[in-house]
Coordinates of C-alpha atoms in Angstrom, one line a residue:
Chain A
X246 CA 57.5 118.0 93.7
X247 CA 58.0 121.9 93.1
X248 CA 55.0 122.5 95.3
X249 CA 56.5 120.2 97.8
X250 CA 59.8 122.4 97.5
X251 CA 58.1 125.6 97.4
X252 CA 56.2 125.0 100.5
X253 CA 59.5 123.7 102.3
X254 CA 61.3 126.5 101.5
X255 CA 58.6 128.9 102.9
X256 CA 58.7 127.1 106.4
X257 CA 62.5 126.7 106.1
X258 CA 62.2 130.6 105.8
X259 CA 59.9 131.3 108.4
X260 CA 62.0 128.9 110.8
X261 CA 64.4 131.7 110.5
X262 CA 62.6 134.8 111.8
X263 CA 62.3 136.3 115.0
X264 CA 59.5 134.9 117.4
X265 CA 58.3 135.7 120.4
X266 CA 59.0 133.6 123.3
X267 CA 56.3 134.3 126.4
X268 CA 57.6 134.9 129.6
X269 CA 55.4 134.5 132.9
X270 CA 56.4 137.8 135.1
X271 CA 53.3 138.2 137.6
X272 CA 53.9 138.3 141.2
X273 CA 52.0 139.7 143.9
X274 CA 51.5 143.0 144.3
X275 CA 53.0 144.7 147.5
X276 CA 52.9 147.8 149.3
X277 CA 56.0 148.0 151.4
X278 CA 56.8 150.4 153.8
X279 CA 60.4 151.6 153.0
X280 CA 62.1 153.4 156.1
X281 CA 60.5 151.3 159.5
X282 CA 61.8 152.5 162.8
X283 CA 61.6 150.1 165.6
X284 CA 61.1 152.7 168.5
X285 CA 59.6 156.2 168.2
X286 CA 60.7 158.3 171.2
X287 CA 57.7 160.3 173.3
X288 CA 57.3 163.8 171.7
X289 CA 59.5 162.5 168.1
X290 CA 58.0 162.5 164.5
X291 CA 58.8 160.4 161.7
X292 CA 57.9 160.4 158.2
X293 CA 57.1 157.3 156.8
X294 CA 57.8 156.6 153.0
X295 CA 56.0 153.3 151.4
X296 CA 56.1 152.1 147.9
X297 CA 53.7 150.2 145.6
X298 CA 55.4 147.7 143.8
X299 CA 52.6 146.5 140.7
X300 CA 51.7 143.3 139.8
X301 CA 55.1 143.2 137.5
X302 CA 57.2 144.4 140.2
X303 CA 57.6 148.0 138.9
X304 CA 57.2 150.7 141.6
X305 CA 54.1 152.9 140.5
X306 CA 52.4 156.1 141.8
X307 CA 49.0 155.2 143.8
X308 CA 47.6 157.2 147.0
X309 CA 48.2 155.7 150.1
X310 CA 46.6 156.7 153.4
X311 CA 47.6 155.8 157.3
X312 CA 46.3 154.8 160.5
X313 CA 46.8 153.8 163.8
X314 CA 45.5 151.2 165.8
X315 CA 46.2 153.0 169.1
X316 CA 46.1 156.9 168.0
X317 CA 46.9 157.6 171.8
X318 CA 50.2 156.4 171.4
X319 CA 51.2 157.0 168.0
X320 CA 49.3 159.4 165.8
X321 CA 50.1 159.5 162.4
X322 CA 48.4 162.1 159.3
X323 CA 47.2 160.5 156.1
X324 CA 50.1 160.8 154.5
X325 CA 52.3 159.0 156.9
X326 CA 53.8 161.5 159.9
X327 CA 53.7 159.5 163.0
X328 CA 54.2 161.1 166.3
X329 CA 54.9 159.7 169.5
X330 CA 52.5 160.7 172.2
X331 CA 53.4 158.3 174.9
X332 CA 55.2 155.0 175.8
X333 CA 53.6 152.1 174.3
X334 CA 52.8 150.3 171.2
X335 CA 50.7 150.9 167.8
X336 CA 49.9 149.4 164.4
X337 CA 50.4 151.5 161.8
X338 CA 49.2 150.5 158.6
X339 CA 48.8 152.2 155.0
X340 CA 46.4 151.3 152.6
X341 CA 46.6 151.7 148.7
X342 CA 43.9 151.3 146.0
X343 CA 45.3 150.6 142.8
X344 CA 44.6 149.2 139.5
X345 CA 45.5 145.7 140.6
X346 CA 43.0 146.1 144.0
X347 CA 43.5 147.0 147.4
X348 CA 46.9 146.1 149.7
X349 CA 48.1 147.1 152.7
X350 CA 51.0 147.3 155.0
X351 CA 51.7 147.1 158.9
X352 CA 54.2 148.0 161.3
X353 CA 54.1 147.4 165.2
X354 CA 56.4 150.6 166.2
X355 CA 57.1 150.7 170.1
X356 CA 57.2 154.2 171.8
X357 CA 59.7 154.8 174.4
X358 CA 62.7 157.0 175.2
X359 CA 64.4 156.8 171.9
X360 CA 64.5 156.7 169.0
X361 CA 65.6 153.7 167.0
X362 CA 65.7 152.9 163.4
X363 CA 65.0 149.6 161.7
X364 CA 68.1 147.1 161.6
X365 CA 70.7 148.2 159.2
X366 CA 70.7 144.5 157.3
X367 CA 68.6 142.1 156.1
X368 CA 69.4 138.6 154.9
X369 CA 68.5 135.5 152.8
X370 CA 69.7 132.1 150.9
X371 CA 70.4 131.7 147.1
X372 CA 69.1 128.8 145.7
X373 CA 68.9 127.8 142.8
X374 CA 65.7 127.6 139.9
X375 CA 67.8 125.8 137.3
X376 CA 69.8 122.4 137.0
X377 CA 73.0 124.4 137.6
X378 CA 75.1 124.5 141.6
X379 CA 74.1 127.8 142.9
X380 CA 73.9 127.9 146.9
X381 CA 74.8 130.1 149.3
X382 CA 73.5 132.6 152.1
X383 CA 73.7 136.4 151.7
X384 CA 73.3 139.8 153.9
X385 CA 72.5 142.8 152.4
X386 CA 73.7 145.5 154.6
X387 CA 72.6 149.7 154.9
X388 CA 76.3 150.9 155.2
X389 CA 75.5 154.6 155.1
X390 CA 75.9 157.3 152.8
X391 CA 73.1 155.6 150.2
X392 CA 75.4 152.2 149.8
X393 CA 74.7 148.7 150.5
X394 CA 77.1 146.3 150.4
X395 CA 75.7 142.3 149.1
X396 CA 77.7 140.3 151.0
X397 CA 77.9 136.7 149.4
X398 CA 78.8 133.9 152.3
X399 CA 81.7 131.1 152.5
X400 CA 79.2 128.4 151.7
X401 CA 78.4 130.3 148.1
X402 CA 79.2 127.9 145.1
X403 CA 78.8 128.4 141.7
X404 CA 78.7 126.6 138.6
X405 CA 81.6 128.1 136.1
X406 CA 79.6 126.1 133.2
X407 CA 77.2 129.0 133.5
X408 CA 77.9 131.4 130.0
X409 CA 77.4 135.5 131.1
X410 CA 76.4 135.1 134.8
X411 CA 74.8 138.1 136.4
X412 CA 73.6 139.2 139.8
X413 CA 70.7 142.1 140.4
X414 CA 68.4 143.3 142.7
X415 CA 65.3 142.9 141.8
X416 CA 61.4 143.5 143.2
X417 CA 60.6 140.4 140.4
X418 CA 62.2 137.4 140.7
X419 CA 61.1 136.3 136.9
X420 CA 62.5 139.1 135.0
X421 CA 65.5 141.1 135.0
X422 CA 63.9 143.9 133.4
X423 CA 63.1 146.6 135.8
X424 CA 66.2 144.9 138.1
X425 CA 69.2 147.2 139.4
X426 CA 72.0 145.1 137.5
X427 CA 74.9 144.6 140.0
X428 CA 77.5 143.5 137.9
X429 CA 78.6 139.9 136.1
X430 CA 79.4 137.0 138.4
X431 CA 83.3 136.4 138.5
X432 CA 83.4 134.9 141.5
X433 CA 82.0 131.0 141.6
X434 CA 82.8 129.9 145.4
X435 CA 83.2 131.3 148.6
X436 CA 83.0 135.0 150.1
X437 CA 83.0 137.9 148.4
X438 CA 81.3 141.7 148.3
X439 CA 79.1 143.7 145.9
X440 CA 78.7 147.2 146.3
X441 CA 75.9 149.0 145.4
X442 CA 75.4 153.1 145.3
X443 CA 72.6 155.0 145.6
X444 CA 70.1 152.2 147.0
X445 CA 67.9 151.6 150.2
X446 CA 67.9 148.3 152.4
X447 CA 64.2 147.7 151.4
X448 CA 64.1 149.0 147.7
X449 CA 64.3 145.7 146.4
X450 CA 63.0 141.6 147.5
X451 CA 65.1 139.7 145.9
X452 CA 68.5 138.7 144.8
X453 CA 68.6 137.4 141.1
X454 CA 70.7 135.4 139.6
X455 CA 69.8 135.7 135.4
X456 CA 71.7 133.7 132.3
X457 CA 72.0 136.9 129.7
X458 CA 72.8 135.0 126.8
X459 CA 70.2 132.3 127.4
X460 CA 67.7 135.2 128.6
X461 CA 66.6 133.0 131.6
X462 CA 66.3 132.7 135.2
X463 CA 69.1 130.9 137.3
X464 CA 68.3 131.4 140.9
X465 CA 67.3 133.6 143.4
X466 CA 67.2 134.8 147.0
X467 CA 64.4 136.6 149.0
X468 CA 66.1 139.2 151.1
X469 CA 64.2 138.8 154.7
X470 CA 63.9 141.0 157.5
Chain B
X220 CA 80.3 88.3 99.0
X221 CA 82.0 91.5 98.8
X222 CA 82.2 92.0 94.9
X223 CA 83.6 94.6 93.4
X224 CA 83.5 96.9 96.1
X225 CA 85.9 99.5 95.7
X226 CA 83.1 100.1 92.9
X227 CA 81.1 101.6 96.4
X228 CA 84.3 103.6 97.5
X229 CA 83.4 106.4 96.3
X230 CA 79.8 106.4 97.8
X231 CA 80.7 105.2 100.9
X232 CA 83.4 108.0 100.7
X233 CA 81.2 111.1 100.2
X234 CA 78.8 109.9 102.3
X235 CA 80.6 109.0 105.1
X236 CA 82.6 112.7 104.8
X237 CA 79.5 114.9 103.7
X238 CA 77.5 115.3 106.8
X239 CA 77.1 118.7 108.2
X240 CA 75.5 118.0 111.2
X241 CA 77.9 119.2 114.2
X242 CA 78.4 116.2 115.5
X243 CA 79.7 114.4 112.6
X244 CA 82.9 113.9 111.1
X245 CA 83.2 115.1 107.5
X246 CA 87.1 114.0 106.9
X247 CA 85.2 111.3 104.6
X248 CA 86.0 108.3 106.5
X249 CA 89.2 105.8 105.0
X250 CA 88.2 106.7 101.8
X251 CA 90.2 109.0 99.5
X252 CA 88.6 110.4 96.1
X253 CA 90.6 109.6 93.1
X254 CA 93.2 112.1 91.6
X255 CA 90.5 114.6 89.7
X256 CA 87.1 113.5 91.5
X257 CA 85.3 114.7 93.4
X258 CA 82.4 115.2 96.1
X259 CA 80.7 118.6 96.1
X260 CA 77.3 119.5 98.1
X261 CA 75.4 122.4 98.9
X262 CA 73.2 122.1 101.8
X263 CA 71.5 124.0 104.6
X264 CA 71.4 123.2 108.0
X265 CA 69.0 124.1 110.9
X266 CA 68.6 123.9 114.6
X267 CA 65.8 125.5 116.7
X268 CA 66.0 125.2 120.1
X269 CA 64.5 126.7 123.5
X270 CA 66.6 124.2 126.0
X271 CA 70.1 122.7 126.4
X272 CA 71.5 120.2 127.9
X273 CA 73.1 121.8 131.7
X274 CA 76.8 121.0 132.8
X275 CA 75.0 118.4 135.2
X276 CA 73.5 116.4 131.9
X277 CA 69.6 117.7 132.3
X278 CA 67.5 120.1 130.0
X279 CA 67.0 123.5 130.9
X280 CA 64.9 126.3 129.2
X281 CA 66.8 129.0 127.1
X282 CA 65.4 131.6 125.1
X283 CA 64.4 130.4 121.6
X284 CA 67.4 130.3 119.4
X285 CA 67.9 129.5 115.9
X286 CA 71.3 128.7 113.7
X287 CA 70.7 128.2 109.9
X288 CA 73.9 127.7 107.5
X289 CA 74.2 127.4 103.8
X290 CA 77.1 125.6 103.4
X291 CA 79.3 124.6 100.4
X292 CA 81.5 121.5 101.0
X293 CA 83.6 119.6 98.7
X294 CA 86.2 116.7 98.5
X295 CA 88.7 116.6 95.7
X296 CA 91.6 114.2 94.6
X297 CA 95.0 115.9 94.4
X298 CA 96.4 112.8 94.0
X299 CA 95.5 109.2 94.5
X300 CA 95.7 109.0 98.5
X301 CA 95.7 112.7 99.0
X302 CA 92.4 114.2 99.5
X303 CA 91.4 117.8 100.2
X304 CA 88.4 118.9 102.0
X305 CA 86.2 122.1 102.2
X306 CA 83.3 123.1 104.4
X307 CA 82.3 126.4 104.2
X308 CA 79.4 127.9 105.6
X309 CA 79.1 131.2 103.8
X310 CA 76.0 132.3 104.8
X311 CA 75.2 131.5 108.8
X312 CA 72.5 132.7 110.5
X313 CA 71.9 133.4 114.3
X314 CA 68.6 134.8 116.1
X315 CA 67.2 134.7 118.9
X316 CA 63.5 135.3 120.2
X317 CA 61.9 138.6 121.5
X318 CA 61.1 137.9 125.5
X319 CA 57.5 138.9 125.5
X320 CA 55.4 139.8 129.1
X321 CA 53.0 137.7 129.8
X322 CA 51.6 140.3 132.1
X323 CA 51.4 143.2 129.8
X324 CA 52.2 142.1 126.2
X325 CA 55.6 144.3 126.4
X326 CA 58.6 143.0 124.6
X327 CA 60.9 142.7 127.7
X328 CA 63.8 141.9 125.9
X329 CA 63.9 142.5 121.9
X330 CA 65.4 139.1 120.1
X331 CA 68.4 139.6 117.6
X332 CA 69.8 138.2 114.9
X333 CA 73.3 138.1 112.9
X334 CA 73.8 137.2 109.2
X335 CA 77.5 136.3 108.8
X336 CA 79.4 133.7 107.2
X337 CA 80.1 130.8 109.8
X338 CA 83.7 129.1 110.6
X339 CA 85.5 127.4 107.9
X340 CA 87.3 123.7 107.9
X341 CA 90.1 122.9 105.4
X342 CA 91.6 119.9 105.3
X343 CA 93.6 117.0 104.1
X344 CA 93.5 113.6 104.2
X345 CA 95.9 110.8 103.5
X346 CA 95.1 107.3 103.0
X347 CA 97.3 104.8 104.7
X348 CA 96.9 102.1 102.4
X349 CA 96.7 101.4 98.7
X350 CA 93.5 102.5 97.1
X351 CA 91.8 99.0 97.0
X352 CA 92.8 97.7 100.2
X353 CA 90.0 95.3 102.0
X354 CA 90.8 97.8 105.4
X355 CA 91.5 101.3 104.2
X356 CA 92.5 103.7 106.9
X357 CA 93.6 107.4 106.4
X358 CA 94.8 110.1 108.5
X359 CA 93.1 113.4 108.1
X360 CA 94.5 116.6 109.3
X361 CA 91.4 119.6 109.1
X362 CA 92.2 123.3 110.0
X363 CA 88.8 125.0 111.6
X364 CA 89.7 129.0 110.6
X365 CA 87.9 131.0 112.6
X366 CA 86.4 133.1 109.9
X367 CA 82.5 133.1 111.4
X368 CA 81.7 136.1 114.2
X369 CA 81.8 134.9 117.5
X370 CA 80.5 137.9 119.7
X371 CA 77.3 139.9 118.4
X372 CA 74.4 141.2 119.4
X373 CA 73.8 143.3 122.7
X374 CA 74.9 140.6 124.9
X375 CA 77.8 138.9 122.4
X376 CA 75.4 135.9 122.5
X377 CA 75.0 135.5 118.6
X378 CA 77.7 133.6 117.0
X379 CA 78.1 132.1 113.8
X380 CA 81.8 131.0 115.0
X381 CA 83.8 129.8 117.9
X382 CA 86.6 132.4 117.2
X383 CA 89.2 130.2 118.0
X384 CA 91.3 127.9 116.1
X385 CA 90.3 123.9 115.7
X386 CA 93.4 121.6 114.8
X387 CA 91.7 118.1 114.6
X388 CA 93.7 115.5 113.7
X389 CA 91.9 111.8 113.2
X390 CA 92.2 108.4 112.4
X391 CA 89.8 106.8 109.8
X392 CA 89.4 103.0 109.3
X393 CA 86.6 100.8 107.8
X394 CA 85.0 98.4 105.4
X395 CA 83.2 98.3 102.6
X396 CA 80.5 94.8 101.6
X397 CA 78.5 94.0 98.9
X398 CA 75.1 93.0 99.9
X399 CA 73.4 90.9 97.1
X400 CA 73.9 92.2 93.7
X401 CA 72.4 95.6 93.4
X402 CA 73.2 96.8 97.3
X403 CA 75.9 97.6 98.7
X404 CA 77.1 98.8 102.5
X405 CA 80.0 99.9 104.7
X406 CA 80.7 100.7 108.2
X407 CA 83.8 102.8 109.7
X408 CA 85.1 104.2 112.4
X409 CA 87.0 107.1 113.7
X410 CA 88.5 108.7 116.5
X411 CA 89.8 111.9 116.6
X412 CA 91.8 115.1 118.7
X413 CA 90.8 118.4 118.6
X414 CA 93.1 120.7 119.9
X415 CA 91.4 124.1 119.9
X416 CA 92.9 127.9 121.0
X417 CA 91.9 131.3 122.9
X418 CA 91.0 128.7 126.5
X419 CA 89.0 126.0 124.9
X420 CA 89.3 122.6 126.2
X421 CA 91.0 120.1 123.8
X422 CA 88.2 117.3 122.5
X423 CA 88.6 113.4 122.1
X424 CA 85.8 112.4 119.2
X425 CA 85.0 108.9 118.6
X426 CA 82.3 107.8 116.3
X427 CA 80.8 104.9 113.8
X428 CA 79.0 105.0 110.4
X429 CA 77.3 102.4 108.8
X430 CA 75.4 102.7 105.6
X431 CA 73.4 100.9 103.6
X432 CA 72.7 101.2 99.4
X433 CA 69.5 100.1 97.9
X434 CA 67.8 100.3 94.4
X435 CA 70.9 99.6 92.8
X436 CA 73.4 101.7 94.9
X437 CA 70.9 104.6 93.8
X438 CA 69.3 105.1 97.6
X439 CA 71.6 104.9 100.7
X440 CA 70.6 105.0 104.7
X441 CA 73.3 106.2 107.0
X442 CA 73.7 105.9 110.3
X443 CA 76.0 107.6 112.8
X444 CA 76.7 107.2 116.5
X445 CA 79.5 110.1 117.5
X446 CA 80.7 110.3 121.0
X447 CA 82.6 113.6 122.3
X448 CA 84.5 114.5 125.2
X449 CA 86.0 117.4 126.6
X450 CA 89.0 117.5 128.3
X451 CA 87.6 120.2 130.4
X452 CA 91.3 121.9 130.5
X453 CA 90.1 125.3 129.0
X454 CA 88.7 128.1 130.8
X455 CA 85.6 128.1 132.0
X456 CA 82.4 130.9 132.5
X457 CA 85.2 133.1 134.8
X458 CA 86.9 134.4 131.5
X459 CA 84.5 133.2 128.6
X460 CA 81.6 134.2 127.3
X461 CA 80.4 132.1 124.8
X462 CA 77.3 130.3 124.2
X463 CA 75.1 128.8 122.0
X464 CA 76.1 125.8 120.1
X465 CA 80.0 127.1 120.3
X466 CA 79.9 127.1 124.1
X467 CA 83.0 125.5 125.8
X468 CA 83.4 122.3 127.4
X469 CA 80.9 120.8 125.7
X470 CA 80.2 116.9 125.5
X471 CA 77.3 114.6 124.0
X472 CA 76.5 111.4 122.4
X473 CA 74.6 111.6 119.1
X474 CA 73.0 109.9 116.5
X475 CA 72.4 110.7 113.2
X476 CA 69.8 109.5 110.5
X477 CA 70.5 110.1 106.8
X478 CA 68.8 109.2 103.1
X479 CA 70.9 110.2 100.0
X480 CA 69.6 109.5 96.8
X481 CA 70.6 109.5 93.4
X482 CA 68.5 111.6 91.1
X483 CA 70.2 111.5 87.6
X484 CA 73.8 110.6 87.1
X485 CA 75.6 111.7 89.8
X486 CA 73.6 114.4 91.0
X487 CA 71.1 114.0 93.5
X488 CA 69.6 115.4 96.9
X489 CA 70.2 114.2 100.9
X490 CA 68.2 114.8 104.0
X491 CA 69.9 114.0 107.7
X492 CA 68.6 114.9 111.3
X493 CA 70.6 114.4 114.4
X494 CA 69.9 114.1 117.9
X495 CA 71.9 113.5 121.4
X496 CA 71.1 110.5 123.5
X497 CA 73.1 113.0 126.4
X498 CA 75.2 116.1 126.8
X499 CA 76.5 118.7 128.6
X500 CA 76.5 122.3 127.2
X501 CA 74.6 121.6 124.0
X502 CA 71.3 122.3 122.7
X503 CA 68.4 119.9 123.3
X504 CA 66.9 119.8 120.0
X505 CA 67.4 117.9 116.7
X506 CA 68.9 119.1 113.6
X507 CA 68.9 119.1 110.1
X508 CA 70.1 118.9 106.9
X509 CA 69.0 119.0 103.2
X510 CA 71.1 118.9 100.3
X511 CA 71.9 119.1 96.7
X512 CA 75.2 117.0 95.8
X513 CA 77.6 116.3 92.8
X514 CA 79.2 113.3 93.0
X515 CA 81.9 112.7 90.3
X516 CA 82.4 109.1 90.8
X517 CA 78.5 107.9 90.2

C-alpha cells in the first residue's frame, strides 16, 4: 500500500511540471524578390532587393546571383542591377544556395517608356484553421512613408468566445514567433484598419490570426499578388 | 424498506457536499450536519489538458495546461438545520507547456507556471425541514471570494482564480433508502443561480446524485450528472481576458464517478474523476480527485 502511495505521489508530482509540447513549424523555403517593378524605362536602372526566407520562415543571409533571359533587353549584374536597354520583355531570375537547397525567383519586367513600380497593394481571405467563426477578405496596402495599412473587409466576422485574440504578419503561418505582432483583435465584425510602421508590401505572406493564452493557431490569410 | 435512514444522513450528506470536481455542487445536498459534527477532507485535484471544448461545442488543440489544488473543505453544524461550508484551495497550481520547434529543437515559447492559493467558497446552508424528514430540502447560500490570482504569467493566462465574485444561491432536495440490511443509497437533486461580478455571465446549474453504500455502509459509489448554463449576458473576448478553466460563458454537461471508503472509524480516503458529455469554453479532459476525510458522524 505505501509503495502503491509512494509511486502515486511521484506521478502526481511529475503531472505537475513543465513539458514540452511539439509544434510543427516547417514551411517551404522561398526566395522572394522584395521591390518588383512592372516596367523598366529604356536607359533606367533598378536595384533589385530579394530575401530568403528559411525553412522556418526567418529571413537569413545566403548569396544570391541574377540573370536574364533576354540580356538585350534587360541586363542585370550578379547582384541584382537591372538596366533597360530597349523595349521589350525579360525574365529575371535570382538563384540562392542555402543550407535547405537551391530556390529561385522570377519576374517578367516589361521595358518601355516608363518607369513603373509594382502595385501598391496586395490582397487575400482569412479563414479560419480552428472550430471558431473567422472569415473575411483583407488588402494590405503600400501607403508610403514605410506604412501599410491592413485593411480588414465588411464581410470580416469574428468569434468574441476567442480569450487574447491577436493579429500579425507573418512569413510562417504556424508560429507567431518571428511574426511582426499587429496588435490584439478588438474588433469581431465588419471593417476596420491596422496600421503598421516601418514595413514593406512584400516583407511578409501571411496574415495570422494566434490564440496567446492557448499558444495556438486560429486562422490565417495568404496575402496574394 | 427504508429503515433507519437518517442513520445514512450523514454519509449521504458529506458525500453528496464533498466533491471537488468543478462541476459539482459541494453545498452538501438537503442534508444538514448536526449541531457540532462535522465533514472535513483534504484532497487534491488535477486536470491536464491540451484541447477544449470551442464556443461552437467541438475540441480544439491548446497548449498543454495543467491545474493542481490542494484543497481543505469542511462542513460543520452551527446548529441543527444551519450548516456552514468551507472549500479552500490553499495551494493551486497553474502551468503551462514550453512550445518546442519541431524544426530546430528551439523552445519557441517558454511554458510558465504559478503557485498561488486558488478562490475560496463559504457558505451556509439551511434546511427547510426538520432533521428527519422523508424529503429534506435546504437552501444553501455560498460566497466564491476571489482570493486565487486571476492574471499571471507573460500573457495573464495562468489563473488559479476567476477574480470575480460568485453569489450562488441553490435549492437542494432528495431521498435517502435503505437497500437490504447492510446498504444503503440516496439520490438528490439541485438547481442552482450563480450570479457572478467584473462582466461574467450569470449561471443556471442543475444536477443529480445518486449513491450507493456497500460492505456495511463502509464503501459508497456516487454518481453525478451536473448540467450548466450560461446566460451569456457578461462580456465577452472584447473586454476579457481570461482563460483556462475560469474562462467566461462557459457551459457543459458532466458526469462524475466517485468511491469513498471507510478505513477506520470515521476516517477514510475517496477517489472521483469527472468528464463532459459536451461544452463550450471548457477543457476536454477528465479530472480528478483523491482524498483523505474525517467524517464525525461514522
Amino acid at each position: 500500500m505505501k509503495t502503491y502511495l509512494f509511486f502515486g505521489l511521484v506521478a502526481l508530482l511529475a503531472a505537475g511540471c513543465i513539458g514540452d509540447d511539439i509544434v510543427q513549424d516547417a514551411v517551404e523555403p522561398e526566395l522572394r524578390i522584395t521591390n518588383p517593378l512592372d516596367s523598366l524605362a529604356v536607359g533606367a536602372t533598378h536595384q533589385y532587393e530579394v530575401q530568403y526566407f528559411n525553412g522556418i520562415g526567418q529571413p537569413e543571409l545566403a548569396e544570391v546571383t541574377w540573370s536574364s533571359s533576354a540580356p538585350s533587353i534587360v541586363s542585370i549584374t550578379a547582384d541584382g542591377l537591372a538596366t533597360g536597354l530597349q523595349e521589350g520583355s525579360a525574365l529575371l531570375r535570382a538563384d540562392v544556395n542555402a543550407r535547405e537547397g537551391s530556390f529561385s525567383a522570377t519576374v517578367l519586367l516589361e521595358v518601355g517608356a516608363n518607369t513603373v513600380a509594382a502595385g501598391t497593394f496586395r490582397e487575400g481571405m482569412i479563414r479560419s484553421t480552428s472550430s471558431y467563426l473567422l472569415e473575411g477578405d483583407f488588402e494590405l496596402h503600400d501607403v508610403g512613408a514605410g506604412r501599410l495599412e491592413l485593411r480588414i473587409a465588411d464581410n470580416y466576422r469574428a468569434s468574441t468566445s476567442l480569450p487574447g485574440l491577436y493579429v500579425y504578419l507573418t512569413n510562417n503561418p504556424n508560429t507567431s514567433v518571428g511574426a511582426l505582432e499587429i496588435g490584439r483583435v478588438v474588433d469581431f465584425n465588419g471593417a476596420h484598419t491596422y496600421v503598421i510602421e516601418g514595413s514593406s508590401l512584400n516583407d511578409y505572406s501571411h496574415v495570422l490570426y494566434f490564440c496567446k493564452p492557448f499558444n495556438v493557431k486560429v486562422g490565417d490569410g495568404e496575402i496574394l499578388d | 424498506m427504508v429503515k433507519s435512514w437518517i442513520d445514512a444522513l450523514p454519509k449521504a450528506g458529506w458525500l453528496l457536499g464533498f466533491a471537488l470536481l468543478s462541476q459539482t455542487s459541494f453545498a452538501g445536498g438537503p442534508w444538514t450536519q448536526p449541531q457540532g459534527k462535522g465533514y472535513f477532507k483534504l484532497s487534491e485535484y488535477w486536470i491536464v489538458y491540451d484541447q477544449h471544448f470551442t464556443d461552437a461545442g467541438v475540441t480544439d488543440p491548446n497548449v498543454t495546461t495543467g491545474i493542481f489544488n490542494t484543497t481543505l473543505y469542511a462542513e460543520y453544524g452551527i446548529v441543527d438545520r444551519w450548516t456552514a461550508t468551507l472549500n479552500f484551495p490553499f495551494l493551486s497550481r497553474n502551468y503551462t507547456n514550453n512550445v518546442v520547434s519541431a524544426s530546430t529543437g528551439e523552445v519557441l515559447i517558454p511554458g510558465e507556471a504559478l503557485n498561488s492559493i486558488g478562490d475560496t467558497d463559504l457558505g451556509i446552508k439551511y434546511g427547510l425541514n426538520k432533521p428527519g424528514s422523508k424529503l429534506p430540502m435546504a437552501l444553501s447560500l455560498v460566497l466564491g471570494l476571489p482570493t486565487g490570482n486571476p492574471a499571471a504569467g507573460t500573457q495573464g493566462n495562468l489563473q488559479t482564480g476567476d477574480g470575480e465574485f460568485n453569489q450562488v444561491l441553490q435549492f437542494d432536495i432528495g431521498r435517502s433508502f435503505d437497500v437490504g440490511k447492510k446498504s444503503s443509497g440516496y439520490a438528490t437533486a439541485y438547481a442552482a443561480f450563480n450570479h457572478r461580478t467584473n462582466g461574467f455571465s450569470e449561471e443556471i446549474r442543475v444536477g443529480v446524485e445518486s449513491g450507493v453504500a456497500v460492505l456495511d455502509r463502509d464503501l459508497w459509489f456516487i454518481l453525478r450528472l451536473a448540467n450548466w448554463e450560461s446566460l451569456k449576458n457578461g462580456q465577452t473576448a472584447e473586454t476579457i481576458t481570461s482563460t483556462s478553466i475560469f474562462a467566461n460563458n462557459q457551459e457543459f454537461t458532466s458526469f462524475t464517478v466517485e468511491a469513498a471508503y471507510y478505513i477506520k472509524g470515521g476516517f477514510g480516503v475517496s477517489a472521483a474523476f469527472g468528464g463532459a458529455f459536451r461544452a463550450e469554453i471548457v477543457a476536454a479532459a477528465p479530472s480528478f480527485n483523491v482524498g483523505l476525510f474525517y467524517d464525525m458522524n461514522h
